PDB file of C-alpha atoms in Angstrom:
ATOM      1  CA  MET A   5     -40.934 182.966 -91.849  1.00 52.00           C
ATOM      2  CA  SER A   6     -44.410 184.491 -91.969  1.00 68.00           C
ATOM      3  CA  GLY A   7     -46.077 181.460 -90.427  1.00 82.00           C
ATOM      4  CA  PHE A   8     -44.647 178.976 -92.956  1.00 89.00           C
ATOM      5  CA  ASN A   9     -42.282 176.331 -91.590  1.00 90.00           C
ATOM      6  CA  LYS A  10     -40.941 175.335 -95.010  1.00 90.00           C
ATOM      7  CA  VAL A  11     -40.959 177.275 -98.264  1.00 92.00           C
ATOM      8  CA  PHE A  12     -39.353 176.590-101.621  1.00 90.00           C
ATOM      9  CA  GLU A  13     -39.072 178.030-105.074  1.00 93.00           C
ATOM     10  CA  ILE A  14     -38.034 176.618-108.417  1.00 94.00           C
ATOM     11  CA  GLY A  15     -36.788 179.127-110.919  1.00 93.00           C
ATOM     12  CA  PRO A  16     -34.029 180.356-113.167  1.00 92.00           C
ATOM     13  CA  VAL A  17     -30.673 181.240-111.640  1.00 86.00           C
ATOM     14  CA  PHE A  18     -28.183 183.534-113.339  1.00 85.00           C
ATOM     15  CA  ARG A  19     -24.651 183.809-111.998  1.00 77.00           C
ATOM     16  CA  ALA A  20     -21.892 186.135-113.027  1.00 73.00           C
ATOM     17  CA  GLU A  21     -18.987 183.893-112.110  1.00 66.00           C
ATOM     18  CA  ASN A  22     -15.759 183.592-113.979  1.00 65.00           C
ATOM     19  CA  ALA A  23     -15.881 179.800-113.955  1.00 63.00           C
ATOM     20  CA  THR A  24     -15.899 177.689-117.082  1.00 62.00           C
ATOM     21  CA  THR A  25     -16.360 174.199-115.691  1.00 66.00           C
ATOM     22  CA  HIS A  26     -19.225 171.722-115.957  1.00 66.00           C
ATOM     23  CA  ARG A  27     -19.769 172.330-112.240  1.00 67.00           C
ATOM     24  CA  HIS A  28     -20.386 176.071-112.395  1.00 68.00           C
ATOM     25  CA  LEU A  29     -23.073 176.909-114.894  1.00 69.00           C
ATOM     26  CA  CYS A  30     -23.950 180.547-115.522  1.00 77.00           C
ATOM     27  CA  GLU A  31     -27.623 179.705-116.043  1.00 81.00           C
ATOM     28  CA  PHE A  32     -29.648 176.850-114.601  1.00 82.00           C
ATOM     29  CA  THR A  33     -32.958 176.032-112.978  1.00 89.00           C
ATOM     30  CA  GLY A  34     -32.538 176.007-109.235  1.00 86.00           C
ATOM     31  CA  LEU A  35     -34.482 174.630-106.300  1.00 86.00           C
ATOM     32  CA  ASP A  36     -34.103 176.741-103.173  1.00 87.00           C
ATOM     33  CA  PHE A  37     -35.752 175.992 -99.862  1.00 86.00           C
ATOM     34  CA  GLU A  38     -35.839 177.619 -96.479  1.00 88.00           C
ATOM     35  CA  MET A  39     -37.076 175.986 -93.312  1.00 90.00           C
ATOM     36  CA  VAL A  40     -37.455 176.633 -89.632  1.00 91.00           C
ATOM     37  CA  ILE A  41     -34.732 174.914 -87.619  1.00 89.00           C
ATOM     38  CA  LYS A  42     -35.900 173.778 -84.206  1.00 91.00           C
ATOM     39  CA  GLU A  43     -32.677 172.276 -82.813  1.00 90.00           C
ATOM     40  CA  ASN A  44     -29.778 172.319 -85.301  1.00 89.00           C
ATOM     41  CA  TYR A  45     -28.866 172.188 -88.973  1.00 88.00           C
ATOM     42  CA  MET A  46     -28.927 168.389 -89.055  1.00 93.00           C
ATOM     43  CA  GLU A  47     -32.700 168.793 -89.544  1.00 94.00           C
ATOM     44  CA  ILE A  48     -31.919 170.204 -92.992  1.00 92.00           C
ATOM     45  CA  LEU A  49     -29.770 167.193 -93.841  1.00 94.00           C
ATOM     46  CA  GLU A  50     -32.588 164.862 -92.790  1.00 94.00           C
ATOM     47  CA  PHE A  51     -35.194 166.774 -94.806  1.00 93.00           C
ATOM     48  CA  ALA A  52     -33.004 167.039 -97.909  1.00 93.00           C
ATOM     49  CA  GLY A  53     -31.970 163.388 -97.588  1.00 94.00           C
ATOM     50  CA  GLU A  54     -35.612 162.324 -97.611  1.00 94.00           C
ATOM     51  CA  LEU A  55     -36.255 164.598-100.604  1.00 93.00           C
ATOM     52  CA  PHE A  56     -33.380 163.132-102.625  1.00 95.00           C
ATOM     53  CA  SER A  57     -34.389 159.569-101.699  1.00 95.00           C
ATOM     54  CA  TYR A  58     -37.903 160.323-102.951  1.00 95.00           C
ATOM     55  CA  ILE A  59     -36.511 161.757-106.200  1.00 95.00           C
ATOM     56  CA  PHE A  60     -34.109 158.852-106.794  1.00 95.00           C
ATOM     57  CA  LYS A  61     -36.759 156.207-106.074  1.00 95.00           C
ATOM     58  CA  GLY A  62     -39.237 158.046-108.290  1.00 96.00           C
ATOM     59  CA  LEU A  63     -36.798 158.122-111.181  1.00 95.00           C
ATOM     60  CA  GLU A  64     -36.145 154.386-110.850  1.00 94.00           C
ATOM     61  CA  GLU A  65     -39.830 153.492-110.599  1.00 95.00           C
ATOM     62  CA  ARG A  66     -41.571 155.967-112.895  1.00 97.00           C
ATOM     63  CA  PHE A  67     -38.913 156.339-115.582  1.00 96.00           C
ATOM     64  CA  LYS A  68     -37.511 152.824-115.773  1.00 95.00           C
ATOM     65  CA  LYS A  69     -38.217 152.485-119.517  1.00 96.00           C
ATOM     66  CA  GLU A  70     -36.665 155.866-120.283  1.00 96.00           C
ATOM     67  CA  LEU A  71     -33.551 155.019-118.281  1.00 95.00           C
ATOM     68  CA  GLU A  72     -33.255 151.714-120.149  1.00 96.00           C
ATOM     69  CA  ALA A  73     -33.569 153.539-123.516  1.00 97.00           C
ATOM     70  CA  VAL A  74     -30.840 156.004-122.554  1.00 96.00           C
ATOM     71  CA  HIS A  75     -28.686 153.138-121.277  1.00 96.00           C
ATOM     72  CA  GLU A  76     -28.918 151.378-124.643  1.00 97.00           C
ATOM     73  CA  GLN A  77     -27.401 154.364-126.456  1.00 97.00           C
ATOM     74  CA  TYR A  78     -25.194 155.666-123.658  1.00 97.00           C
ATOM     75  CA  PRO A  79     -24.239 152.818-121.337  1.00 96.00           C
ATOM     76  CA  PHE A  80     -23.870 153.869-117.719  1.00 94.00           C
ATOM     77  CA  GLU A  81     -23.435 152.221-114.368  1.00 93.00           C
ATOM     78  CA  PRO A  82     -26.729 152.172-112.452  1.00 92.00           C
ATOM     79  CA  PHE A  83     -26.926 154.817-109.737  1.00 94.00           C
ATOM     80  CA  LYS A  84     -26.692 153.305-106.268  1.00 95.00           C
ATOM     81  CA  PHE A  85     -28.177 154.987-103.211  1.00 95.00           C
ATOM     82  CA  LYS A  86     -29.459 154.041 -99.806  1.00 92.00           C
ATOM     83  CA  SER A  87     -32.428 155.428 -97.934  1.00 88.00           C
ATOM     84  CA  ASN A  88     -30.138 155.785 -94.942  1.00 91.00           C
ATOM     85  CA  ILE A  89     -27.758 158.254 -96.582  1.00 95.00           C
ATOM     86  CA  PRO A  90     -24.233 158.371 -95.170  1.00 96.00           C
ATOM     87  CA  LYS A  91     -23.589 161.671 -93.373  1.00 97.00           C
ATOM     88  CA  LEU A  92     -19.913 162.110 -92.648  1.00 98.00           C
ATOM     89  CA  THR A  93     -18.180 165.049 -91.038  1.00 98.00           C
ATOM     90  CA  PHE A  94     -15.463 166.725 -93.067  1.00 98.00           C
ATOM     91  CA  GLU A  95     -12.916 165.312 -90.613  1.00 97.00           C
ATOM     92  CA  GLU A  96     -14.267 161.779 -91.153  1.00 98.00           C
ATOM     93  CA  GLY A  97     -13.955 162.277 -94.919  1.00 98.00           C
ATOM     94  CA  CYS A  98     -10.344 163.430 -94.477  1.00 98.00           C
ATOM     95  CA  GLU A  99      -9.641 160.373 -92.344  1.00 98.00           C
ATOM     96  CA  LEU A 100     -10.985 158.061 -95.090  1.00 98.00           C
ATOM     97  CA  LEU A 101      -8.727 159.810 -97.603  1.00 98.00           C
ATOM     98  CA  LYS A 102      -5.746 159.518 -95.252  1.00 97.00           C
ATOM     99  CA  LYS A 103      -6.342 155.755 -94.833  1.00 97.00           C
ATOM    100  CA  ALA A 104      -6.295 155.492 -98.647  1.00 97.00           C
ATOM    101  CA  GLY A 105      -2.932 157.288 -98.792  1.00 97.00           C
ATOM    102  CA  VAL A 106      -4.333 160.662 -99.937  1.00 97.00           C
ATOM    103  CA  GLU A 107      -3.056 163.825 -98.275  1.00 95.00           C
ATOM    104  CA  GLN A 108      -5.848 166.149 -97.178  1.00 96.00           C
ATOM    105  CA  SER A 109      -5.695 168.738 -94.429  1.00 96.00           C
ATOM    106  CA  PRO A 110      -8.828 168.707 -92.254  1.00 96.00           C
ATOM    107  CA  LEU A 111      -8.704 172.524 -92.248  1.00 96.00           C
ATOM    108  CA  GLU A 112      -8.543 173.058 -96.035  1.00 96.00           C
ATOM    109  CA  ASP A 113     -11.218 172.545 -98.685  1.00 94.00           C
ATOM    110  CA  LEU A 114     -11.203 169.447-100.869  1.00 95.00           C
ATOM    111  CA  CYS A 115      -9.730 169.778-104.339  1.00 92.00           C
ATOM    112  CA  THR A 116     -11.670 168.207-107.215  1.00 91.00           C
ATOM    113  CA  GLU A 117      -9.354 165.191-107.345  1.00 94.00           C
ATOM    114  CA  ASN A 118      -9.857 164.471-103.630  1.00 96.00           C
ATOM    115  CA  GLU A 119     -13.636 164.922-103.936  1.00 95.00           C
ATOM    116  CA  ARG A 120     -13.681 162.249-106.642  1.00 96.00           C
ATOM    117  CA  LYS A 121     -11.368 159.938-104.687  1.00 97.00           C
ATOM    118  CA  LEU A 122     -13.581 160.291-101.609  1.00 98.00           C
ATOM    119  CA  GLY A 123     -16.600 159.393-103.753  1.00 97.00           C
ATOM    120  CA  THR A 124     -14.840 156.199-104.843  1.00 97.00           C
ATOM    121  CA  ILE A 125     -13.890 155.336-101.256  1.00 98.00           C
ATOM    122  CA  ILE A 126     -17.435 155.934-100.006  1.00 97.00           C
ATOM    123  CA  LYS A 127     -18.925 153.833-102.795  1.00 97.00           C
ATOM    124  CA  GLU A 128     -16.656 150.935-101.840  1.00 97.00           C
ATOM    125  CA  LYS A 129     -17.295 151.312 -98.106  1.00 97.00           C
ATOM    126  CA  TYR A 130     -21.018 152.194 -98.063  1.00 97.00           C
ATOM    127  CA  GLU A 131     -22.180 150.873-101.478  1.00 97.00           C
ATOM    128  CA  THR A 132     -23.726 154.200-102.470  1.00 97.00           C
ATOM    129  CA  ASP A 133     -23.089 156.937-105.017  1.00 98.00           C
ATOM    130  CA  PHE A 134     -24.822 159.570-102.868  1.00 98.00           C
ATOM    131  CA  TYR A 135     -23.584 160.943 -99.568  1.00 98.00           C
ATOM    132  CA  MET A 136     -23.388 164.077 -97.438  1.00 97.00           C
ATOM    133  CA  LEU A 137     -20.336 165.750 -95.994  1.00 97.00           C
ATOM    134  CA  HIS A 138     -20.839 168.331 -93.250  1.00 97.00           C
ATOM    135  CA  LYS A 139     -18.954 170.492 -90.749  1.00 97.00           C
ATOM    136  CA  PHE A 140     -16.592 171.986 -93.321  1.00 97.00           C
ATOM    137  CA  PRO A 141     -13.682 174.083 -92.082  1.00 97.00           C
ATOM    138  CA  THR A 142     -14.667 177.733 -91.639  1.00 96.00           C
ATOM    139  CA  SER A 143     -11.633 178.679 -93.750  1.00 94.00           C
ATOM    140  CA  ALA A 144     -13.259 176.908 -96.735  1.00 93.00           C
ATOM    141  CA  ARG A 145     -16.651 178.609 -96.429  1.00 93.00           C
ATOM    142  CA  PRO A 146     -18.054 182.114 -96.955  1.00 90.00           C
ATOM    143  CA  PHE A 147     -17.933 184.587 -94.062  1.00 91.00           C
ATOM    144  CA  TYR A 148     -21.656 184.262 -93.341  1.00 91.00           C
ATOM    145  CA  THR A 149     -21.479 180.525 -92.579  1.00 93.00           C
ATOM    146  CA  MET A 150     -22.306 179.761 -88.950  1.00 93.00           C
ATOM    147  CA  PRO A 151     -19.319 178.467 -87.000  1.00 95.00           C
ATOM    148  CA  CYS A 152     -19.778 175.186 -85.135  1.00 94.00           C
ATOM    149  CA  PRO A 153     -20.481 176.062 -81.492  1.00 93.00           C
ATOM    150  CA  LYS A 154     -18.285 173.197 -80.250  1.00 94.00           C
ATOM    151  CA  ASN A 155     -15.300 173.966 -82.500  1.00 95.00           C
ATOM    152  CA  PRO A 156     -15.122 177.326 -84.343  1.00 95.00           C
ATOM    153  CA  GLU A 157     -12.524 175.942 -86.769  1.00 96.00           C
ATOM    154  CA  TYR A 158     -15.470 174.135 -88.375  1.00 97.00           C
ATOM    155  CA  SER A 159     -18.844 175.343 -89.624  1.00 97.00           C
ATOM    156  CA  ASN A 160     -22.448 174.239 -89.692  1.00 95.00           C
ATOM    157  CA  SER A 161     -22.362 173.729 -93.441  1.00 95.00           C
ATOM    158  CA  TYR A 162     -22.729 170.828 -95.826  1.00 96.00           C
ATOM    159  CA  ASP A 163     -22.295 169.534 -99.352  1.00 96.00           C
ATOM    160  CA  PHE A 164     -24.141 166.655-101.039  1.00 96.00           C
ATOM    161  CA  PHE A 165     -22.233 164.507-103.501  1.00 97.00           C
ATOM    162  CA  MET A 166     -23.141 162.191-106.361  1.00 96.00           C
ATOM    163  CA  ARG A 167     -20.348 159.952-107.589  1.00 95.00           C
ATOM    164  CA  GLY A 168     -17.754 162.181-106.010  1.00 95.00           C
ATOM    165  CA  GLU A 169     -19.063 165.471-107.408  1.00 94.00           C
ATOM    166  CA  GLU A 170     -20.694 168.166-105.336  1.00 92.00           C
ATOM    167  CA  ILE A 171     -24.299 168.799-106.364  1.00 91.00           C
ATOM    168  CA  VAL A 172     -25.619 170.822-103.408  1.00 89.00           C
ATOM    169  CA  SER A 173     -23.957 173.191-100.998  1.00 88.00           C
ATOM    170  CA  GLY A 174     -25.496 174.861 -97.995  1.00 86.00           C
ATOM    171  CA  ALA A 175     -24.770 176.923 -94.954  1.00 79.00           C
TER     172      ALA A 175
END
């Protein structure tokens, strides 16, 4: 990476996707980062976890008055997060869903309803609105995603969730 261990850019993103949901915007401002991986992709989860913790704490501390003003007009439940962010494998997430009576194959991607249900389960169990899910099935990821060396049915990929909705995806 030209002598740089970590690089990032913030800029406009334009996508030509045929998706009309609140989760797939055609235009948005994106934050992309690349980093050298010394051992494995868990280093990315650690780095990004620290970044999100910094952002969340900063919002609470520096914009407390603004959040209170918004809350007065648009009541919302305060966002809960922990510095030690839960990092569950996809299989562990499926197991939590199974224990709650929700059918979810560990080799198929989560549907929106199951993503939201898992967010509810994790909030109850870990008392946080923010968590990471990793080692998705290779069948649910693009062809260029690195397979897990220990089990090629799974991949070295991840999603970050807020209140049961995916906000970041990576491979």
